[in-house]
Amino acid sequence: MKAVILVGGQGTRLRPLTLGTPKPMVPLANKPFVSHVLDHLKSHGVDEIVFSMGYLPEGIKSYFGDGSAFGVKVAYVVEDRPLGTAGAVKNVEKHIQDGNFLVLNGDILTDLNLKSLLDFHQQRGAAATIALTPVSDPTAYGLVKLGDDGEVTGFLEKPSWDQIDTNLVNAGTYVLKSEVIGMIPAGIEYSFERGVFPRLVGKGLFGFGSSAYWMDIGTPEKYLQAHYDILEKNVKTSVSDCLNKDFICVEDGVKLEEGAKLVPPVMIGPGSVIKAGARIGRMAVVGPGCVIDAGSIIEESVIQEGCVLEKNVSVKRSIIARGARVGDRTVVTAGAVIGEEAVVGADNILANNIRIYPQTTIQAGTIKF
Ligand code: GTP
């Protein structure tokens, strides 16, 4: 079975994390996000991957190469302008053989049972099957209405409450018959959601509802939530074993000074140094090669690779991207996101979802909100 993974988007809602790093390569629990998608595919026997790319393709290519180091076969197709979700599949047509194949949005963390999805699709002889997930606020989404036997009867775009009789939304995972590619116009922007699927209603379009774990990591809030869920093992990933029974995952070569505290669930990447008097957790991920100095506290936050937190820094519900440095006593809280290699001086207060762009320098004591 082959899977096309859509990774061409700019990831604007996840900025500044996606300004220098494409969303699929943004680390989730210290691994590029899309490598979790590959693990999931592989665990269901899907080992041929086509990456449909556009924005910043080089990092993905150089990381995965031909895929052999990851136990899969990988091909790449780069579009010269965004073609939309369906256009991006049309563009990889030469890699698709006759029969069924999978299409996945490259920003979804899920433990969906792909075998059940494929069985459902095959039993019905479907042209296309959309995996569906329930949501608590159906007014914010496009809803999918199902008839008997799971056939899709229609779509409701961002409905009002009185129109709602389902809470199932498109989960960004599809099984398609190769013939469906023939419905997609070549060379123009075209989407499954607004183009292909509405045209397929009544012609073999099915929906497969599932209550599997599902999270798109497209915003900083959801990126943090996906980490909390991994740390609490609400979703099984390759780091679940490392978290073990005590929910503390300390990778190789970490230097934990005496008097440094880890509060589970917590994960510390290889080679990091946690100095005496620092406290990491609960709900914290520290990336590889970080230095967390004395008195610093990290809670409900993600610190990516190679960051330095000087003394008595406090980080809560926030994200600090690769290679950033934060000075003494600075408070980073309430949804703040510090971009790659930014340098934040001492005695700042970064809060209220503030976004610091990559490589920015903020002098000591300049921001206080
Ligand atoms: P936002 O800009 O924050 O909306 O993020 P995004 O660019 O990733 O868009 P969205 O979340 O809607 O995309 C869902 C998935 O489809 C992501 O994995 C994208 O990488 C992918 N995607 C979206 N548009 C395209 C496209 O034009 N070409 C390709 N190849 N992939 C796309």
Tab-separated table of C-alpha atoms and ligand atoms in Angstrom:
chain	number	residue	atom	x	y	z
A	1	MET	CA	0.000	0.000	0.000
A	2	LYS	CA	1.229	3.452	-0.919
A	3	ALA	CA	0.574	6.677	0.975
A	4	VAL	CA	0.794	10.218	-0.340
A	5	ILE	CA	1.582	12.641	2.471
A	6	LEU	CA	0.685	16.271	1.808
A	7	VAL	CA	3.424	18.460	3.212
A	8	GLY	CA	3.387	21.437	0.864
A	9	GLY	CA	1.581	23.995	3.031
A	10	GLN	CA	3.236	27.047	4.556
A	11	GLY	CA	1.894	26.363	8.041
A	12	THR	CA	1.026	30.031	8.570
A	13	ARG	CA	-0.926	29.423	11.772
A	14	LEU	CA	2.088	27.812	13.404
A	15	ARG	CA	4.377	30.759	12.740
A	16	PRO	CA	6.990	31.654	13.857
A	17	LEU	CA	7.858	27.943	14.301
A	18	THR	CA	7.353	27.352	10.569
A	19	LEU	CA	9.306	30.340	9.234
A	20	GLY	CA	12.606	28.473	9.065
A	21	THR	CA	11.365	24.902	9.455
A	22	PRO	CA	8.501	23.380	7.445
A	23	LYS	CA	5.637	22.107	9.628
A	24	PRO	CA	6.442	18.412	8.980
A	25	MET	CA	9.955	18.940	10.364
A	26	VAL	CA	8.889	20.878	13.468
A	27	PRO	CA	9.848	18.566	16.337
A	28	LEU	CA	7.135	16.773	18.253
A	29	ALA	CA	8.487	14.991	21.332
A	30	ASN	CA	11.974	15.580	19.915
A	31	LYS	CA	11.385	13.950	16.510
A	32	PRO	CA	10.349	15.695	13.282
A	33	PHE	CA	6.572	15.688	13.341
A	34	VAL	CA	6.152	13.734	10.118
A	35	SER	CA	8.354	10.894	11.377
A	36	HIS	CA	5.496	10.087	13.798
A	37	VAL	CA	3.229	9.864	10.733
A	38	LEU	CA	5.714	7.466	9.111
A	39	ASP	CA	5.829	5.333	12.292
A	40	HIS	CA	2.045	5.117	12.235
A	41	LEU	CA	1.961	4.117	8.561
A	42	LYS	CA	4.697	1.553	9.020
A	43	SER	CA	2.906	-0.027	11.980
A	44	HIS	CA	0.048	-0.775	9.553
A	45	GLY	CA	2.316	-2.174	6.872
A	46	VAL	CA	2.359	0.944	4.673
A	47	ASP	CA	5.960	1.288	3.588
A	48	GLU	CA	5.891	3.262	0.338
A	49	ILE	CA	5.603	6.984	0.854
A	50	VAL	CA	5.287	9.842	-1.608
A	51	PHE	CA	5.867	13.275	-0.129
A	52	SER	CA	3.908	15.933	-2.011
A	53	MET	CA	5.859	19.071	-1.231
A	54	GLY	CA	6.071	22.779	-1.900
A	55	TYR	CA	7.240	25.021	0.940
A	56	LEU	CA	10.837	24.427	2.206
A	57	PRO	CA	11.233	20.911	0.774
A	58	GLU	CA	14.996	20.518	1.301
A	59	GLY	CA	14.949	19.770	5.054
A	60	ILE	CA	12.462	16.936	4.567
A	61	LYS	CA	14.443	15.434	1.675
A	62	SER	CA	17.770	15.515	3.435
A	63	TYR	CA	16.316	14.028	6.631
A	64	PHE	CA	14.493	11.072	5.064
A	65	GLY	CA	16.648	10.480	1.966
A	66	ASP	CA	15.457	7.349	0.165
A	67	GLY	CA	13.742	6.229	3.382
A	68	SER	CA	15.888	3.138	3.920
A	69	ALA	CA	17.103	4.356	7.336
A	70	PHE	CA	13.434	4.504	8.365
A	71	GLY	CA	12.403	1.160	6.881
A	72	VAL	CA	10.303	2.723	4.110
A	73	LYS	CA	10.683	3.689	0.450
A	74	VAL	CA	10.318	7.434	-0.092
A	75	ALA	CA	9.709	9.453	-3.263
A	76	TYR	CA	9.434	13.243	-3.478
A	77	VAL	CA	7.516	15.551	-5.782
A	78	VAL	CA	7.918	19.314	-5.385
A	79	GLU	CA	5.320	21.663	-6.859
A	80	ASP	CA	6.401	25.064	-8.128
A	81	ARG	CA	3.280	26.732	-6.709
A	82	PRO	CA	0.609	25.558	-4.249
A	83	LEU	CA	-1.811	23.185	-5.972
A	84	GLY	CA	-4.200	22.605	-3.057
A	85	THR	CA	-4.806	19.222	-1.449
A	86	ALA	CA	-6.225	17.458	-4.542
A	87	GLY	CA	-3.973	19.250	-7.047
A	88	ALA	CA	-1.038	18.061	-4.955
A	89	VAL	CA	-2.171	14.452	-5.419
A	90	LYS	CA	-2.705	14.925	-9.166
A	91	ASN	CA	0.864	16.169	-9.289
A	92	VAL	CA	2.215	12.850	-7.938
A	93	GLU	CA	0.096	10.771	-10.363
A	94	LYS	CA	3.094	9.041	-11.925
A	95	HIS	CA	3.855	7.392	-8.565
A	96	ILE	CA	0.380	5.878	-8.159
A	97	GLN	CA	-0.396	2.397	-9.467
A	98	ASP	CA	-3.854	1.016	-10.200
A	99	GLY	CA	-5.841	0.171	-7.088
A	100	ASN	CA	-6.252	1.915	-3.753
A	101	PHE	CA	-3.889	4.316	-2.058
A	102	LEU	CA	-3.864	6.495	1.046
A	103	VAL	CA	-3.703	10.280	1.217
A	104	LEU	CA	-2.808	11.964	4.488
A	105	ASN	CA	-2.551	15.573	5.569
A	106	GLY	CA	0.975	15.826	6.906
A	107	ASP	CA	0.020	17.616	10.102
A	108	ILE	CA	-2.237	15.084	11.824
A	109	LEU	CA	-1.208	13.016	14.838
A	110	THR	CA	-3.496	10.013	15.094
A	111	ASP	CA	-3.560	6.374	16.068
A	112	LEU	CA	-6.414	5.649	13.665
A	113	ASN	CA	-6.646	1.972	12.764
A	114	LEU	CA	-5.704	2.159	9.080
A	115	LYS	CA	-6.446	-1.518	8.549
A	116	SER	CA	-10.072	-1.018	9.644
A	117	LEU	CA	-10.290	2.032	7.363
A	118	LEU	CA	-8.976	0.041	4.387
A	119	ASP	CA	-11.261	-2.931	5.138
A	120	PHE	CA	-14.270	-0.590	5.330
A	121	HIS	CA	-13.311	0.971	1.989
A	122	GLN	CA	-12.805	-2.367	0.268
A	123	GLN	CA	-15.951	-4.016	1.654
A	124	ARG	CA	-18.036	-1.219	0.156
A	125	GLY	CA	-16.131	-1.050	-3.093
A	126	ALA	CA	-15.860	2.696	-2.416
A	127	ALA	CA	-14.329	5.180	-4.837
A	128	ALA	CA	-13.167	7.240	-1.864
A	129	THR	CA	-13.427	6.913	1.902
A	130	ILE	CA	-12.871	9.868	4.215
A	131	ALA	CA	-11.782	9.125	7.781
A	132	LEU	CA	-13.993	11.152	10.125
A	133	THR	CA	-13.448	12.303	13.674
A	134	PRO	CA	-15.977	13.700	16.170
A	135	VAL	CA	-15.471	17.277	17.424
A	136	SER	CA	-16.973	19.046	20.424
A	137	ASP	CA	-17.702	22.339	18.615
A	138	PRO	CA	-19.181	21.363	15.236
A	139	THR	CA	-19.920	25.014	14.299
A	140	ALA	CA	-16.221	25.641	13.636
A	141	TYR	CA	-15.808	22.926	10.994
A	142	GLY	CA	-17.094	21.476	7.777
A	143	LEU	CA	-19.311	18.579	8.825
A	144	VAL	CA	-19.841	15.368	6.919
A	145	LYS	CA	-23.333	13.852	6.834
A	146	LEU	CA	-23.653	10.093	6.508
A	147	GLY	CA	-26.464	7.842	5.378
A	148	ASP	CA	-26.933	4.138	5.888
A	149	ASP	CA	-23.832	2.028	5.524
A	150	GLY	CA	-21.620	5.097	5.884
A	151	GLU	CA	-22.294	6.650	2.492
A	152	VAL	CA	-21.666	10.412	2.474
A	153	THR	CA	-24.904	12.292	1.768
A	154	GLY	CA	-23.576	15.833	1.984
A	155	PHE	CA	-21.351	18.444	3.580
A	156	LEU	CA	-22.228	21.300	5.931
A	157	GLU	CA	-19.704	24.155	6.016
A	158	LYS	CA	-19.444	25.874	9.413
A	159	PRO	CA	-23.164	25.385	10.221
A	160	SER	CA	-25.251	27.121	12.882
A	161	TRP	CA	-26.366	24.986	15.849
A	162	ASP	CA	-29.909	24.474	14.475
A	163	GLN	CA	-28.500	22.901	11.273
A	164	ILE	CA	-26.346	20.398	13.123
A	165	ASP	CA	-27.219	16.719	13.264
A	166	THR	CA	-23.706	15.289	13.221
A	167	ASN	CA	-20.388	16.086	14.889
A	168	LEU	CA	-18.165	14.238	12.405
A	169	VAL	CA	-15.502	16.168	10.519
A	170	ASN	CA	-13.002	15.291	7.833
A	171	ALA	CA	-9.922	13.926	9.622
A	172	GLY	CA	-7.528	14.585	6.720
A	173	THR	CA	-6.958	10.891	5.933
A	174	TYR	CA	-8.443	9.322	2.804
A	175	VAL	CA	-8.409	6.073	0.883
A	176	LEU	CA	-8.852	6.645	-2.829
A	177	LYS	CA	-9.227	4.451	-5.848
A	178	SER	CA	-6.639	5.459	-8.413
A	179	GLU	CA	-9.485	6.391	-10.834
A	180	VAL	CA	-10.323	9.379	-8.613
A	181	ILE	CA	-7.134	11.086	-9.821
A	182	GLY	CA	-8.852	11.354	-13.213
A	183	MET	CA	-11.387	13.770	-11.649
A	184	ILE	CA	-8.726	16.254	-10.617
A	185	PRO	CA	-7.822	18.971	-13.117
A	186	ALA	CA	-4.082	19.196	-13.775
A	187	GLY	CA	-1.937	22.217	-13.057
A	188	ILE	CA	-4.464	24.272	-11.089
A	189	GLU	CA	-5.216	24.705	-7.408
A	190	TYR	CA	-7.904	22.204	-6.492
A	191	SER	CA	-9.005	20.747	-3.165
A	192	PHE	CA	-10.568	17.492	-2.028
A	193	GLU	CA	-12.768	19.268	0.488
A	194	ARG	CA	-14.407	21.767	-1.892
A	195	GLY	CA	-13.716	20.153	-5.273
A	196	VAL	CA	-13.429	16.368	-5.465
A	197	PHE	CA	-15.574	15.211	-2.546
A	198	PRO	CA	-18.721	17.274	-3.239
A	199	ARG	CA	-18.632	15.929	-6.829
A	200	LEU	CA	-18.336	12.355	-5.540
A	201	VAL	CA	-21.449	12.455	-3.316
A	202	GLY	CA	-23.724	9.619	-4.450
A	203	LYS	CA	-20.952	8.121	-6.573
A	204	GLY	CA	-19.143	5.885	-4.102
A	205	LEU	CA	-18.043	8.394	-1.447
A	206	PHE	CA	-18.043	6.933	2.066
A	207	GLY	CA	-17.153	8.206	5.548
A	208	PHE	CA	-15.457	6.098	8.198
A	209	GLY	CA	-16.172	7.471	11.694
A	210	SER	CA	-13.652	6.680	14.379
A	211	SER	CA	-13.003	7.837	17.924
A	212	ALA	CA	-9.252	7.233	17.592
A	213	TYR	CA	-6.937	9.926	18.928
A	214	TRP	CA	-6.781	12.807	16.460
A	215	MET	CA	-4.989	16.135	16.626
A	216	ASP	CA	-3.828	18.483	13.918
A	217	ILE	CA	-0.730	20.300	15.122
A	218	GLY	CA	-1.499	23.377	13.038
A	219	THR	CA	-1.531	26.025	15.804
A	220	PRO	CA	0.732	26.651	18.820
A	221	GLU	CA	-2.092	25.650	21.195
A	222	LYS	CA	-2.633	22.329	19.432
A	223	TYR	CA	1.111	21.770	19.138
A	224	LEU	CA	1.343	22.060	22.924
A	225	GLN	CA	-1.740	19.872	23.412
A	226	ALA	CA	-0.241	17.148	21.188
A	227	HIS	CA	2.829	17.145	23.475
A	228	TYR	CA	0.680	16.882	26.602
A	229	ASP	CA	-1.174	13.955	25.036
A	230	ILE	CA	2.066	12.189	24.101
A	231	LEU	CA	3.448	12.748	27.607
A	232	GLU	CA	0.257	11.374	29.182
A	233	LYS	CA	0.211	8.511	26.659
A	234	ASN	CA	-3.237	9.455	25.407
A	235	VAL	CA	-1.775	8.527	22.027
A	236	LYS	CA	0.786	5.818	21.445
A	237	THR	CA	4.026	7.006	19.856
A	238	SER	CA	7.578	5.765	19.635
A	239	VAL	CA	8.375	7.659	22.862
A	240	SER	CA	5.670	5.882	24.890
A	241	ASP	CA	8.117	3.159	25.898
A	242	CYS	CA	10.747	5.645	27.033
A	243	LEU	CA	8.116	7.337	29.214
A	244	ASN	CA	7.618	3.926	30.802
A	245	LYS	CA	5.621	3.613	34.027
A	246	ASP	CA	7.003	6.656	35.794
A	247	PHE	CA	6.294	9.020	32.852
A	248	ILE	CA	9.858	10.332	32.929
A	249	CYS	CA	11.844	9.933	29.718
A	250	VAL	CA	15.486	10.952	30.035
A	251	GLU	CA	17.420	10.223	26.855
A	252	ASP	CA	21.096	9.351	26.451
A	253	GLY	CA	23.826	11.592	27.786
A	254	VAL	CA	21.601	13.906	29.842
A	255	LYS	CA	23.441	15.543	32.724
A	256	LEU	CA	21.046	15.929	35.615
A	257	GLU	CA	22.865	17.760	38.401
A	258	GLU	CA	22.112	16.841	41.956
A	259	GLY	CA	19.265	19.041	43.144
A	260	ALA	CA	17.675	19.318	39.675
A	261	LYS	CA	14.054	18.173	39.780
A	262	LEU	CA	11.992	16.353	37.183
A	263	VAL	CA	8.225	16.350	37.718
A	264	PRO	CA	6.382	13.790	35.546
A	265	PRO	CA	5.246	13.609	32.891
A	266	VAL	CA	8.444	14.971	31.435
A	267	MET	CA	10.882	14.271	28.636
A	268	ILE	CA	14.515	15.420	28.338
A	269	GLY	CA	16.332	15.063	25.008
A	270	PRO	CA	19.836	13.606	24.612
A	271	GLY	CA	22.815	15.549	25.879
A	272	SER	CA	20.894	18.229	27.749
A	273	VAL	CA	22.215	19.683	30.989
A	274	ILE	CA	19.778	20.391	33.809
A	275	LYS	CA	21.525	22.282	36.571
A	276	ALA	CA	20.979	22.113	40.316
A	277	GLY	CA	17.850	23.938	41.447
A	278	ALA	CA	16.137	23.791	38.034
A	279	ARG	CA	12.700	22.148	37.878
A	280	ILE	CA	11.323	20.591	34.680
A	281	GLY	CA	7.672	19.456	34.517
A	282	ARG	CA	4.996	18.656	34.841
A	283	MET	CA	4.114	18.432	31.127
A	284	ALA	CA	7.411	19.602	29.728
A	285	VAL	CA	9.603	18.512	26.842
A	286	VAL	CA	13.190	19.714	26.644
A	287	GLY	CA	14.953	19.089	23.329
A	288	PRO	CA	18.428	17.669	22.716
A	289	GLY	CA	21.493	19.670	23.739
A	290	CYS	CA	19.760	22.294	25.892
A	291	VAL	CA	21.198	23.926	28.991
A	292	ILE	CA	18.730	24.786	31.731
A	293	ASP	CA	20.442	26.795	34.415
A	294	ALA	CA	19.906	26.977	38.167
A	295	GLY	CA	16.508	28.079	39.457
A	296	SER	CA	14.786	27.867	36.081
A	297	ILE	CA	11.327	26.314	35.921
A	298	ILE	CA	9.630	24.793	32.852
A	299	GLU	CA	5.987	23.697	33.053
A	300	GLU	CA	3.484	22.711	30.344
A	301	SER	CA	5.957	23.848	27.710
A	302	VAL	CA	8.159	22.724	24.867
A	303	ILE	CA	11.801	23.765	24.584
A	304	GLN	CA	13.255	22.664	21.255
A	305	GLU	CA	16.823	21.591	20.499
A	306	GLY	CA	19.884	23.569	21.587
A	307	CYS	CA	18.197	26.233	23.744
A	308	VAL	CA	19.822	27.932	26.689
A	309	LEU	CA	17.780	29.130	29.642
A	310	GLU	CA	19.913	31.181	31.990
A	311	LYS	CA	19.244	31.468	35.726
A	312	ASN	CA	15.760	31.700	37.278
A	313	VAL	CA	13.897	31.747	33.968
A	314	SER	CA	10.255	30.718	34.219
A	315	VAL	CA	8.498	29.112	31.248
A	316	LYS	CA	4.833	28.150	31.423
A	317	ARG	CA	2.421	27.095	28.631
A	318	SER	CA	4.860	28.362	26.020
A	319	ILE	CA	7.158	27.235	23.218
A	320	ILE	CA	10.815	28.088	22.712
A	321	ALA	CA	12.174	27.129	19.297
A	322	ARG	CA	15.520	25.642	18.339
A	323	GLY	CA	18.659	27.490	19.394
A	324	ALA	CA	16.972	30.322	21.308
A	325	ARG	CA	18.513	31.847	24.417
A	326	VAL	CA	16.597	33.361	27.336
A	327	GLY	CA	18.253	35.578	29.939
A	328	ASP	CA	18.105	35.570	33.744
A	329	ARG	CA	14.729	35.981	35.462
A	330	THR	CA	12.774	36.331	32.220
A	331	VAL	CA	9.219	35.018	32.382
A	332	VAL	CA	7.814	33.287	29.281
A	333	THR	CA	4.163	32.470	29.793
A	334	ALA	CA	0.572	32.261	28.546
A	335	GLY	CA	1.089	31.027	25.006
A	336	ALA	CA	4.291	32.900	24.184
A	337	VAL	CA	6.278	31.508	21.250
A	338	ILE	CA	9.966	32.385	20.845
A	339	GLY	CA	11.296	31.766	17.319
A	340	GLU	CA	14.452	29.942	16.294
A	341	GLU	CA	17.765	31.425	17.479
A	342	ALA	CA	16.092	34.441	19.067
A	343	VAL	CA	17.950	35.988	21.989
A	344	VAL	CA	15.833	37.352	24.811
A	345	GLY	CA	17.733	39.338	27.433
A	346	ALA	CA	17.229	39.267	31.190
A	347	ASP	CA	14.162	40.550	33.052
A	348	ASN	CA	11.610	40.474	30.251
A	349	ILE	CA	8.036	39.255	30.608
A	350	LEU	CA	6.718	37.574	27.457
A	351	ALA	CA	3.038	36.641	27.701
A	352	ASN	CA	-0.364	36.892	25.970
A	353	ASN	CA	0.496	34.706	22.977
A	354	ILE	CA	3.354	37.003	21.991
A	355	ARG	CA	5.330	35.756	18.959
A	356	ILE	CA	9.041	36.531	18.795
A	357	TYR	CA	10.380	36.090	15.263
A	358	PRO	CA	13.471	33.985	14.547
A	359	GLN	CA	16.885	35.553	15.171
A	360	THR	CA	15.327	38.571	16.894
A	361	THR	CA	17.260	40.098	19.779
A	362	ILE	CA	15.355	41.601	22.686
A	363	GLN	CA	17.424	43.657	25.086
A	364	ALA	CA	17.169	43.166	28.840
A	365	GLY	CA	14.053	44.567	30.491
A	366	THR	CA	12.286	45.822	27.354
A	367	ILE	CA	9.052	43.792	27.236
A	368	LYS	CA	6.814	43.635	30.292
A	369	PHE	CA	3.489	42.081	29.277
B	1	GTP	P1	-1.955	26.978	7.505
B	1	GTP	O1	-1.265	27.939	6.563
B	1	GTP	O2	-1.643	27.285	8.922
B	1	GTP	O3	-3.426	26.839	7.237
B	1	GTP	O4	-1.316	25.509	7.316
B	1	GTP	P2	-1.094	24.637	5.995
B	1	GTP	O5	-0.388	25.444	4.984
B	1	GTP	O6	-0.408	23.381	6.422
B	1	GTP	O7	-2.548	24.319	5.473
B	1	GTP	P3	-3.555	23.221	5.969
B	1	GTP	O8	-3.389	23.015	7.450
B	1	GTP	O9	-4.883	23.542	5.482
B	1	GTP	O10	-3.041	21.944	5.162
B	1	GTP	C1	-3.347	20.632	5.521
B	1	GTP	C2	-2.248	19.728	4.988
B	1	GTP	O11	-2.210	19.793	3.557
B	1	GTP	C3	-0.878	20.117	5.481
B	1	GTP	O12	-0.155	18.941	5.745
B	1	GTP	C4	-0.279	20.890	4.314
B	1	GTP	O13	1.130	20.740	4.251
B	1	GTP	C5	-0.941	20.250	3.117
B	1	GTP	N1	-1.182	21.197	2.024
B	1	GTP	C6	-2.012	22.261	2.037
B	1	GTP	N2	-1.998	22.881	0.857
B	1	GTP	C7	-1.139	22.198	0.065
B	1	GTP	C8	-0.670	22.375	-1.265
B	1	GTP	O14	-1.051	23.298	-1.990
B	1	GTP	N3	0.224	21.469	-1.742
B	1	GTP	C9	0.686	20.427	-0.991
B	1	GTP	N4	1.570	19.580	-1.517
B	1	GTP	N5	0.287	20.245	0.292
B	1	GTP	C10	-0.617	21.127	0.812
